[in-house]
Amino acid sequence: MSPVSFESKRAPFFKDVPDEKWNDWRWQMANRLNSVENFNKVLKLTPSEEKALSTPGLFRVDVTPYYVSLIDPDDADDPIRKQIIPTAGEVDVFTGMMEDSLAEDRHSPVPGLVHRYPDRVLMLVTTQCASYCRYCTRARIVGDPTQTFSRTDFDAQIEYLKNTPQVRDVLLSGGDPLTLAPKVLEELLSRLREIPHIEIIRIGSRVPVFMPMRVTQELTDMLEKFHPLWLNIHVNHPNEISQELADATDKLSRAGIPLGNQSVLLAGVNDCVHIQRDLVQKLVRIRVRPYYLYQCDLVEGAGHFRTPVSKGIEIIEGLRGHTSGYAVPTYCVDAPGGGGKIPVMPNYHISSSDHKIVLRNYEGYITTYEEPQDYKAHDPKTCSYCQHKRVEPGQSGVSGLLDGESMFIKPESFEELHNRGGAQHRLRADSDKWKPLGIGPEAGSGE
Ligand SMILES: *Cc1c(COP(=O)(O)O)cnc(C)c1O
């Protein structure tokens, strides 16, 4: 049991369900709500919701009785309701909208494996979830059983990982990995653990939020065998932090699984500094470390949830310094087109000179930090880490510029463009005059 207590709710419609059924995740999965008729038993649908629920081809709807019970039935703007009951706004198109806004499928060497960063991969293991978030970034595949991953896909994913030693971190996602049959998940984790270069495994799951009763002793006993294992949950609003969730995170923590949280910034749900402050403070009480706050993606169906990016900056301004550092997530825009997560935050560095920098704190207090005058620069020639560094060709980025791997990063076709269609001539003849000499460990040695 969790050392902290929160509210526990059950909608009046479910009050006669025996506890052993209510607390059985299989019952929760089998009794999910998905139609006008179902929802009208627990709350009064708005015309916009009814219209959406009757739209053919709508992104899948399914909500556990547990999660629907967290909704205040008298509040049409309830923040939980908006996350899982569709409204007419869902079918609106908007500028910049895409089906696969993060270009994940383009970055997949095999189906369901997104390899975007040098040392880690995202592995999609199912398209099924316990309930379906209306702003789902993977609505193109999620919820659709015909899109789910086959045995052959799993084999190809594992084969790719075996042959790609640079991958040291595998992030299981989907869909929701914790909706997999326990035996299937266990087999998957064992197969990953057999690959020696995979150091850590992470799971991204909203099951503890949609269906905390799934976190049984049996599940944590199984997960515990695959350490080091990390888990990120997905809580967007303080109303989702119930006694049941607190008990679930307590069990996971006791099994030695470090817990993080990823939220999505959603208009009308959590686009408020005060809601976010309450959320992150409650999260650390249930031993969940806020990890990321995401800007809502440019994905079909999510238009009415989008806020300006400046809303996220305002939220971080209201958290950093105002509350525990542990409670402050990194706010990120996941780059459209597939650039990965880009952190965005307020500016704390105001100005600088050759020996001083000017900083401001969260209160607006402006201070100076005097730089050292006698800094003995770190010497890569005598540093064993620098000598044995692993170079990731093509992905060292701006850090690679600083590290002396190269002096510039050029846009594609930069050379051709600047050739201006001219012919080869005496000043342009191939030579070393464009080779940088002044950077990196070999600097000045003339190669
Ligand atoms: C988010 C993400 C990861 C993990 O990123 P971290 O910043 O390490 O949490 C890895 N791969 C893909 C494709 C992702 O979207």
Short mmCIF file of C-alpha atoms and ligand atoms in Angstrom, two decimals:
data_model
loop_
_atom_site.label_atom_id
_atom_site.label_comp_id
_atom_site.label_asym_id
_atom_site.label_seq_id
_atom_site.Cartn_x
_atom_site.Cartn_y
_atom_site.Cartn_z
CA MET A 1 0.00 0.00 0.00
CA SER A 2 1.09 3.49 -0.82
CA PRO A 3 2.31 5.61 2.11
CA VAL A 4 0.30 8.57 0.74
CA SER A 5 -3.46 8.60 0.34
CA PHE A 6 -5.60 9.92 -2.45
CA GLU A 7 -9.24 9.69 -3.47
CA SER A 8 -10.74 6.52 -4.88
CA LYS A 9 -13.79 6.84 -7.15
CA ARG A 10 -16.35 4.61 -8.76
CA ALA A 11 -19.17 5.89 -10.95
CA PRO A 12 -22.63 5.15 -9.47
CA PHE A 13 -23.44 3.01 -12.53
CA PHE A 14 -20.74 0.52 -11.46
CA LYS A 15 -21.54 0.50 -7.75
CA ASP A 16 -23.03 -3.00 -7.83
CA VAL A 17 -20.02 -4.57 -9.55
CA PRO A 18 -18.42 -6.91 -6.98
CA ASP A 19 -14.95 -5.75 -5.86
CA GLU A 20 -13.22 -8.85 -7.14
CA LYS A 21 -14.50 -8.06 -10.63
CA TRP A 22 -13.77 -4.34 -10.41
CA ASN A 23 -10.23 -5.07 -9.27
CA ASP A 24 -9.63 -7.61 -12.03
CA TRP A 25 -7.95 -6.03 -15.04
CA ARG A 26 -9.52 -8.60 -17.35
CA TRP A 27 -12.96 -7.43 -16.26
CA GLN A 28 -11.89 -3.81 -16.83
CA MET A 29 -10.67 -4.64 -20.35
CA ALA A 30 -13.81 -6.64 -21.20
CA ASN A 31 -16.19 -3.95 -19.96
CA ARG A 32 -14.71 -0.90 -21.69
CA LEU A 33 -17.06 1.84 -22.84
CA ASN A 34 -17.10 2.84 -26.49
CA SER A 35 -20.57 3.88 -27.65
CA VAL A 36 -23.11 6.66 -27.15
CA GLU A 37 -25.25 4.18 -25.27
CA ASN A 38 -22.41 3.06 -22.94
CA PHE A 39 -21.29 6.58 -22.07
CA ASN A 40 -24.81 7.88 -21.48
CA LYS A 41 -25.07 5.39 -18.63
CA VAL A 42 -22.38 7.20 -16.64
CA LEU A 43 -22.60 10.78 -17.88
CA LYS A 44 -24.64 12.98 -20.20
CA LEU A 45 -22.88 13.25 -23.56
CA THR A 46 -22.75 16.66 -25.25
CA PRO A 47 -24.06 17.02 -28.83
CA SER A 48 -20.45 17.40 -30.00
CA GLU A 49 -19.44 14.13 -28.31
CA GLU A 50 -22.48 12.30 -29.65
CA LYS A 51 -21.73 13.55 -33.15
CA ALA A 52 -18.10 12.42 -32.93
CA LEU A 53 -19.02 9.00 -31.56
CA SER A 54 -21.32 8.49 -34.55
CA THR A 55 -18.66 9.48 -37.12
CA PRO A 56 -17.58 6.56 -39.30
CA GLY A 57 -13.84 5.91 -39.41
CA LEU A 58 -13.21 7.65 -36.10
CA PHE A 59 -9.99 6.76 -34.23
CA ARG A 60 -10.85 3.90 -31.90
CA VAL A 61 -12.70 4.65 -28.67
CA ASP A 62 -12.46 2.39 -25.62
CA VAL A 63 -12.34 3.49 -21.99
CA THR A 64 -11.98 1.35 -18.88
CA PRO A 65 -14.78 1.66 -16.28
CA TYR A 66 -12.08 2.62 -13.77
CA TYR A 67 -10.88 5.59 -15.84
CA VAL A 68 -14.36 6.80 -16.79
CA SER A 69 -15.15 6.88 -13.07
CA LEU A 70 -12.55 9.61 -12.56
CA ILE A 71 -14.70 11.98 -14.64
CA ASP A 72 -17.00 14.47 -12.92
CA PRO A 73 -20.23 13.64 -14.83
CA ASP A 74 -21.60 17.15 -14.27
CA ASP A 75 -18.66 18.90 -15.91
CA ALA A 76 -18.67 18.93 -19.72
CA ASP A 77 -15.13 20.39 -19.57
CA ASP A 78 -13.74 17.73 -17.27
CA PRO A 79 -10.01 17.28 -18.04
CA ILE A 80 -10.21 13.48 -18.00
CA ARG A 81 -13.30 13.36 -20.16
CA LYS A 82 -11.57 15.42 -22.87
CA GLN A 83 -8.66 12.99 -23.05
CA ILE A 84 -10.73 9.93 -23.95
CA ILE A 85 -14.18 10.93 -25.23
CA PRO A 86 -14.01 12.31 -28.77
CA THR A 87 -15.57 15.64 -29.72
CA ALA A 88 -16.47 16.99 -33.15
CA GLY A 89 -13.18 18.98 -33.18
CA GLU A 90 -11.33 15.73 -33.70
CA VAL A 91 -12.16 15.56 -37.39
CA ASP A 92 -11.11 19.18 -38.11
CA VAL A 93 -8.12 19.71 -40.37
CA PHE A 94 -5.44 22.32 -39.58
CA THR A 95 -2.34 23.80 -41.20
CA GLY A 96 0.66 21.56 -40.71
CA MET A 97 -1.39 18.46 -39.93
CA MET A 98 0.17 15.09 -40.85
CA GLU A 99 -0.65 11.44 -40.43
CA ASP A 100 2.86 10.51 -39.21
CA SER A 101 4.12 13.89 -38.04
CA LEU A 102 7.32 12.51 -36.49
CA ALA A 103 8.11 10.52 -39.67
CA GLU A 104 8.52 7.43 -37.51
CA ASP A 105 7.72 4.98 -40.28
CA ARG A 106 10.44 6.58 -42.46
CA HIS A 107 12.96 6.07 -39.62
CA SER A 108 12.11 2.38 -39.20
CA PRO A 109 14.70 -0.06 -40.58
CA VAL A 110 12.19 -2.86 -39.88
CA PRO A 111 8.46 -2.56 -39.10
CA GLY A 112 7.85 -1.16 -35.63
CA LEU A 113 11.45 -0.30 -34.79
CA VAL A 114 12.25 3.43 -34.88
CA HIS A 115 16.01 4.01 -34.82
CA ARG A 116 16.45 7.78 -34.67
CA TYR A 117 19.13 8.37 -32.03
CA PRO A 118 22.60 6.80 -32.05
CA ASP A 119 22.38 4.54 -29.01
CA ARG A 120 18.69 3.79 -28.44
CA VAL A 121 15.62 2.60 -30.26
CA LEU A 122 11.88 2.79 -29.91
CA MET A 123 10.30 -0.62 -30.32
CA LEU A 124 6.58 -0.78 -31.04
CA VAL A 125 5.32 -4.10 -29.72
CA THR A 126 1.54 -3.83 -30.05
CA THR A 127 -1.10 -1.46 -31.39
CA GLN A 128 -3.46 -2.12 -28.48
CA CYS A 129 -4.01 0.12 -25.44
CA ALA A 130 -6.15 -0.09 -22.31
CA SER A 131 -7.96 3.11 -23.41
CA TYR A 132 -7.32 5.45 -26.34
CA CYS A 133 -6.04 9.02 -25.88
CA ARG A 134 -7.77 11.30 -28.38
CA TYR A 135 -4.50 13.12 -29.20
CA CYS A 136 -2.58 9.90 -29.94
CA THR A 137 0.55 10.59 -31.95
CA ARG A 138 0.36 7.09 -33.44
CA ALA A 139 -3.34 7.08 -34.31
CA ARG A 140 -2.26 5.91 -37.79
CA ILE A 141 -1.67 2.41 -36.39
CA VAL A 142 -2.81 2.39 -32.76
CA GLY A 143 -6.12 0.71 -31.96
CA ASP A 144 -6.21 -1.15 -35.24
CA PRO A 145 -5.75 -4.89 -34.60
CA THR A 146 -4.97 -5.49 -38.29
CA GLN A 147 -1.92 -3.21 -37.97
CA THR A 148 -0.49 -5.01 -35.00
CA PHE A 149 2.94 -6.59 -35.07
CA SER A 150 3.37 -10.21 -36.03
CA ARG A 151 5.77 -12.86 -34.90
CA THR A 152 7.76 -12.20 -38.10
CA ASP A 153 7.97 -8.49 -37.22
CA PHE A 154 9.25 -9.31 -33.69
CA ASP A 155 11.84 -11.66 -35.15
CA ALA A 156 13.01 -8.95 -37.56
CA GLN A 157 13.17 -6.40 -34.73
CA ILE A 158 15.24 -8.73 -32.55
CA GLU A 159 17.49 -9.63 -35.47
CA TYR A 160 18.12 -5.93 -36.20
CA LEU A 161 18.98 -5.31 -32.54
CA LYS A 162 21.37 -8.27 -32.42
CA ASN A 163 23.19 -6.88 -35.43
CA THR A 164 23.31 -3.28 -34.19
CA PRO A 165 25.76 -3.12 -31.27
CA GLN A 166 25.50 0.65 -30.96
CA VAL A 167 22.03 0.19 -29.41
CA ARG A 168 22.34 0.08 -25.62
CA ASP A 169 18.81 1.19 -24.68
CA VAL A 170 15.52 -0.25 -25.95
CA LEU A 171 12.27 1.57 -25.28
CA LEU A 172 9.17 -0.60 -25.57
CA SER A 173 6.08 1.25 -26.62
CA GLY A 174 3.14 0.81 -28.95
CA GLY A 175 0.25 0.78 -28.26
CA ASP A 176 0.84 -0.20 -24.71
CA PRO A 177 3.30 -3.02 -23.92
CA LEU A 178 1.54 -3.79 -20.63
CA THR A 179 -1.60 -4.85 -22.53
CA LEU A 180 0.34 -7.76 -24.06
CA ALA A 181 -0.43 -11.21 -22.74
CA PRO A 182 1.96 -11.65 -19.77
CA LYS A 183 3.69 -14.63 -21.40
CA VAL A 184 4.27 -12.72 -24.64
CA LEU A 185 5.76 -9.75 -22.78
CA GLU A 186 7.96 -12.03 -20.71
CA GLU A 187 9.29 -13.80 -23.77
CA LEU A 188 10.01 -10.49 -25.46
CA LEU A 189 11.91 -9.19 -22.43
CA SER A 190 13.92 -12.45 -22.19
CA ARG A 191 14.89 -12.21 -25.84
CA LEU A 192 16.06 -8.63 -25.38
CA ARG A 193 18.02 -9.56 -22.26
CA GLU A 194 19.87 -12.24 -24.24
CA ILE A 195 21.47 -9.49 -26.35
CA PRO A 196 24.63 -8.52 -24.47
CA HIS A 197 24.97 -4.93 -25.73
CA ILE A 198 21.45 -3.96 -24.58
CA GLU A 199 22.17 -2.32 -21.23
CA ILE A 200 18.78 -0.94 -20.26
CA ILE A 201 15.18 -1.66 -21.17
CA ARG A 202 12.44 0.91 -20.77
CA ILE A 203 8.69 0.54 -21.01
CA GLY A 204 6.31 3.38 -21.85
CA SER A 205 2.86 2.55 -20.52
CA ARG A 206 -0.39 4.23 -19.61
CA VAL A 207 -1.79 1.03 -18.12
CA PRO A 208 -1.10 2.13 -14.51
CA VAL A 209 -3.23 5.22 -15.25
CA PHE A 210 -6.06 3.61 -17.23
CA MET A 211 -6.12 0.33 -15.33
CA PRO A 212 -3.97 0.35 -12.16
CA MET A 213 -5.34 -3.08 -11.16
CA ARG A 214 -3.13 -4.53 -13.93
CA VAL A 215 -0.12 -3.85 -11.71
CA THR A 216 -0.30 -7.09 -9.76
CA GLN A 217 2.32 -8.76 -7.64
CA GLU A 218 2.62 -11.33 -10.42
CA LEU A 219 3.41 -8.60 -12.97
CA THR A 220 6.03 -6.87 -10.83
CA ASP A 221 7.62 -10.25 -9.97
CA MET A 222 7.97 -10.89 -13.69
CA LEU A 223 9.29 -7.39 -14.57
CA GLU A 224 11.80 -7.53 -11.74
CA LYS A 225 13.66 -10.34 -13.49
CA PHE A 226 14.72 -8.03 -16.29
CA HIS A 227 16.57 -5.26 -14.45
CA PRO A 228 17.85 -2.68 -15.18
CA LEU A 229 14.30 -1.85 -16.26
CA TRP A 230 12.77 1.65 -16.22
CA LEU A 231 9.15 2.62 -16.72
CA ASN A 232 7.54 5.84 -17.87
CA ILE A 233 3.85 6.39 -17.18
CA HIS A 234 1.66 9.10 -18.72
CA VAL A 235 -0.34 11.32 -16.36
CA ASN A 236 -1.65 14.66 -17.64
CA HIS A 237 -3.80 15.99 -14.84
CA PRO A 238 -3.81 15.78 -11.01
CA ASN A 239 -7.31 14.21 -11.12
CA GLU A 240 -5.69 11.07 -12.56
CA ILE A 241 -3.69 10.57 -9.37
CA SER A 242 -5.97 8.25 -7.42
CA GLN A 243 -5.43 5.85 -4.56
CA GLU A 244 -5.35 3.01 -7.09
CA LEU A 245 -2.59 4.70 -9.13
CA ALA A 246 -0.62 5.49 -5.96
CA ASP A 247 -0.81 1.81 -4.94
CA ALA A 248 0.31 0.73 -8.42
CA THR A 249 3.34 3.04 -8.48
CA ASP A 250 4.19 1.93 -4.95
CA LYS A 251 4.31 -1.70 -6.13
CA LEU A 252 6.41 -0.82 -9.16
CA SER A 253 8.83 1.23 -7.05
CA ARG A 254 9.18 -1.58 -4.53
CA ALA A 255 10.13 -3.85 -7.43
CA GLY A 256 13.06 -1.50 -8.01
CA ILE A 257 11.68 0.07 -11.18
CA PRO A 258 12.52 3.78 -11.44
CA LEU A 259 9.39 5.62 -12.57
CA GLY A 260 9.10 8.66 -14.81
CA ASN A 261 6.17 10.55 -16.25
CA GLN A 262 5.56 11.92 -19.72
CA SER A 263 2.72 14.41 -20.14
CA VAL A 264 1.36 16.10 -23.21
CA LEU A 265 0.47 19.78 -23.01
CA LEU A 266 -3.22 19.87 -23.94
CA ALA A 267 -5.51 22.87 -24.41
CA GLY A 268 -8.38 22.77 -21.96
CA VAL A 269 -6.81 19.92 -19.99
CA ASN A 270 -3.54 21.03 -18.43
CA ASP A 271 -2.52 24.31 -20.13
CA CYS A 272 -2.18 26.09 -16.79
CA VAL A 273 0.83 26.68 -14.55
CA HIS A 274 -1.18 25.92 -11.41
CA ILE A 275 -2.59 22.64 -12.70
CA GLN A 276 0.92 21.61 -13.78
CA ARG A 277 2.43 22.53 -10.42
CA ASP A 278 -0.17 20.45 -8.59
CA LEU A 279 0.40 17.59 -11.04
CA VAL A 280 4.18 17.44 -10.70
CA GLN A 281 4.05 17.79 -6.91
CA LYS A 282 1.56 14.92 -6.65
CA LEU A 283 3.72 12.84 -9.01
CA VAL A 284 6.80 13.12 -6.81
CA ARG A 285 4.65 12.12 -3.81
CA ILE A 286 3.84 8.85 -5.58
CA ARG A 287 7.56 8.53 -6.42
CA VAL A 288 7.21 9.31 -10.10
CA ARG A 289 9.75 11.74 -11.51
CA PRO A 290 8.33 14.12 -14.14
CA TYR A 291 10.50 13.40 -17.20
CA TYR A 292 9.07 15.12 -20.27
CA LEU A 293 6.27 17.56 -20.99
CA TYR A 294 5.59 17.35 -24.72
CA GLN A 295 4.23 19.95 -27.04
CA CYS A 296 1.20 18.39 -28.78
CA ASP A 297 2.21 16.87 -32.14
CA LEU A 298 0.93 18.04 -35.53
CA VAL A 299 -1.08 14.88 -35.84
CA GLU A 300 -4.50 14.30 -37.37
CA GLY A 301 -7.20 14.51 -34.73
CA ALA A 302 -5.18 16.58 -32.25
CA GLY A 303 -5.73 20.08 -33.68
CA HIS A 304 -8.14 21.20 -30.96
CA PHE A 305 -5.66 20.17 -28.24
CA ARG A 306 -2.79 22.32 -29.50
CA THR A 307 -1.44 25.29 -27.56
CA PRO A 308 1.24 27.76 -28.66
CA VAL A 309 4.76 26.60 -27.70
CA SER A 310 5.01 29.72 -25.53
CA LYS A 311 2.43 28.13 -23.18
CA GLY A 312 4.97 25.41 -22.42
CA ILE A 313 7.69 27.98 -21.78
CA GLU A 314 5.33 29.81 -19.41
CA ILE A 315 4.72 26.54 -17.53
CA ILE A 316 8.43 25.81 -17.12
CA GLU A 317 8.91 29.43 -15.97
CA GLY A 318 6.33 28.71 -13.28
CA LEU A 319 7.95 25.45 -12.17
CA ARG A 320 11.72 25.88 -12.24
CA GLY A 321 12.82 27.42 -8.94
CA HIS A 322 9.23 27.58 -7.69
CA THR A 323 9.16 23.91 -6.77
CA SER A 324 11.50 20.94 -6.25
CA GLY A 325 13.93 20.41 -9.09
CA TYR A 326 12.88 16.75 -9.09
CA ALA A 327 9.37 17.86 -10.01
CA VAL A 328 10.36 19.85 -13.10
CA PRO A 329 10.09 18.00 -16.43
CA THR A 330 11.94 18.91 -19.62
CA TYR A 331 9.56 20.58 -22.04
CA CYS A 332 10.11 19.29 -25.59
CA VAL A 333 8.86 19.80 -29.09
CA ASP A 334 9.16 16.51 -30.96
CA ALA A 335 10.41 17.79 -34.30
CA PRO A 336 7.99 17.39 -37.20
CA GLY A 337 9.65 15.39 -39.95
CA GLY A 338 11.66 13.29 -37.54
CA GLY A 339 14.28 15.48 -35.83
CA GLY A 340 13.57 14.01 -32.42
CA LYS A 341 12.86 15.81 -29.17
CA ILE A 342 14.02 19.40 -28.90
CA PRO A 343 14.02 20.94 -25.43
CA VAL A 344 12.61 24.46 -25.14
CA MET A 345 12.82 26.61 -22.03
CA PRO A 346 12.95 30.17 -20.74
CA ASN A 347 16.28 32.00 -21.04
CA TYR A 348 18.27 32.33 -17.85
CA HIS A 349 21.52 33.48 -19.50
CA ILE A 350 21.11 37.21 -20.09
CA SER A 351 24.51 38.40 -21.29
CA SER A 352 28.25 37.76 -21.16
CA SER A 353 31.66 39.36 -21.55
CA ASP A 354 35.08 37.73 -21.91
CA HIS A 355 35.25 37.12 -18.16
CA LYS A 356 31.73 37.30 -16.81
CA ILE A 357 28.30 35.97 -17.49
CA VAL A 358 25.04 37.57 -16.44
CA LEU A 359 22.27 35.28 -15.26
CA ARG A 360 18.79 35.76 -13.88
CA ASN A 361 16.94 33.43 -11.52
CA TYR A 362 13.25 32.50 -11.32
CA GLU A 363 12.53 35.54 -9.11
CA GLY A 364 14.05 37.97 -11.57
CA TYR A 365 17.17 38.42 -9.43
CA ILE A 366 20.02 39.28 -11.81
CA THR A 367 23.51 38.18 -10.90
CA THR A 368 26.98 37.82 -12.39
CA TYR A 369 29.26 34.84 -12.40
CA GLU A 370 32.93 35.68 -12.72
CA GLU A 371 34.61 33.22 -15.07
CA PRO A 372 37.99 31.73 -14.03
CA GLN A 373 41.00 33.56 -15.48
CA ASP A 374 43.34 30.62 -15.17
CA TYR A 375 41.26 27.71 -16.44
CA LYS A 376 43.57 24.94 -17.52
CA ALA A 377 41.70 23.52 -20.48
CA HIS A 378 40.73 19.86 -20.43
CA ASP A 379 43.32 18.00 -22.47
CA PRO A 380 41.85 15.32 -24.75
CA LYS A 381 45.36 13.98 -25.42
CA THR A 382 45.78 12.82 -21.85
CA CYS A 383 42.15 11.92 -21.13
CA SER A 384 41.52 8.21 -21.49
CA TYR A 385 37.80 8.79 -22.14
CA CYS A 386 38.59 11.14 -25.03
CA GLN A 387 41.12 8.66 -26.40
CA HIS A 388 38.56 5.86 -26.39
CA LYS A 389 35.50 7.85 -27.32
CA ARG A 390 32.98 6.17 -29.56
CA VAL A 391 32.41 8.18 -32.70
CA GLU A 392 28.90 7.89 -34.16
CA PRO A 393 29.44 8.77 -37.79
CA GLY A 394 27.02 11.41 -38.97
CA GLN A 395 25.16 11.85 -35.68
CA SER A 396 27.60 13.73 -33.47
CA GLY A 397 25.91 17.00 -34.41
CA VAL A 398 26.85 20.27 -32.76
CA SER A 399 28.67 18.35 -30.03
CA GLY A 400 30.88 16.91 -32.78
CA LEU A 401 31.76 20.46 -33.88
CA LEU A 402 32.83 21.30 -30.33
CA ASP A 403 34.68 18.01 -30.05
CA GLY A 404 36.77 18.76 -33.13
CA GLU A 405 35.34 16.12 -35.44
CA SER A 406 34.59 18.75 -38.06
CA MET A 407 34.42 22.51 -38.39
CA PHE A 408 31.02 22.87 -40.01
CA ILE A 409 27.75 21.17 -40.77
CA LYS A 410 26.52 21.89 -44.31
CA PRO A 411 23.05 21.70 -45.77
CA GLU A 412 22.63 18.95 -48.35
CA SER A 413 23.87 20.09 -51.83
CA PHE A 414 25.78 23.05 -50.33
CA GLU A 415 28.83 22.31 -52.52
CA GLU A 416 26.91 22.02 -55.78
CA LEU A 417 24.96 25.19 -55.09
CA HIS A 418 28.07 27.23 -54.32
CA ASN A 419 29.83 25.90 -57.35
CA ARG A 420 27.40 28.21 -59.20
CA GLY A 421 27.73 26.12 -62.32
CA GLY A 422 31.29 27.42 -62.78
CA ALA A 423 34.06 25.33 -64.29
CA GLN A 424 37.11 24.05 -62.47
CA HIS A 425 39.79 26.81 -62.51
CA ARG A 426 43.22 27.47 -61.05
CA LEU A 427 42.01 28.94 -57.76
CA ARG A 428 39.53 26.13 -57.33
CA ALA A 429 41.87 23.25 -57.98
CA ASP A 430 41.73 20.48 -55.41
CA SER A 431 43.88 21.42 -52.47
CA ASP A 432 44.16 21.17 -48.73
CA LYS A 433 43.46 24.85 -48.27
CA TRP A 434 39.91 24.13 -47.11
CA LYS A 435 40.89 21.46 -44.63
CA PRO A 436 40.58 22.80 -41.11
CA LEU A 437 43.88 22.54 -39.25
CA GLY A 438 43.01 24.30 -36.05
CA ILE A 439 40.56 21.86 -34.48
CA GLY A 440 40.60 18.61 -32.59
CA PRO A 441 43.29 16.51 -31.01
CA GLU A 442 45.32 16.52 -34.26
CA ALA A 443 45.25 20.33 -34.40
CA GLY A 444 48.39 21.87 -35.81
CA SER A 445 50.07 18.53 -36.50
CA GLY A 446 49.22 18.88 -40.20
CA GLU A 447 47.53 15.42 -40.09
C1 LIG B 1 11.52 9.59 -27.38
C2 LIG B 1 12.25 8.67 -28.23
C3 LIG B 1 13.36 7.98 -27.73
C4 LIG B 1 13.88 8.16 -26.32
O1 LIG B 1 14.34 9.45 -26.13
P1 LIG B 1 14.96 9.86 -24.72
O2 LIG B 1 15.21 11.33 -24.84
O3 LIG B 1 16.20 9.05 -24.55
O4 LIG B 1 13.94 9.52 -23.67
C5 LIG B 1 14.02 7.12 -28.58
N1 LIG B 1 13.62 6.96 -29.84
C6 LIG B 1 12.57 7.62 -30.36
C7 LIG B 1 12.19 7.42 -31.78
C8 LIG B 1 11.84 8.49 -29.56
O5 LIG B 1 10.79 9.15 -30.07
#
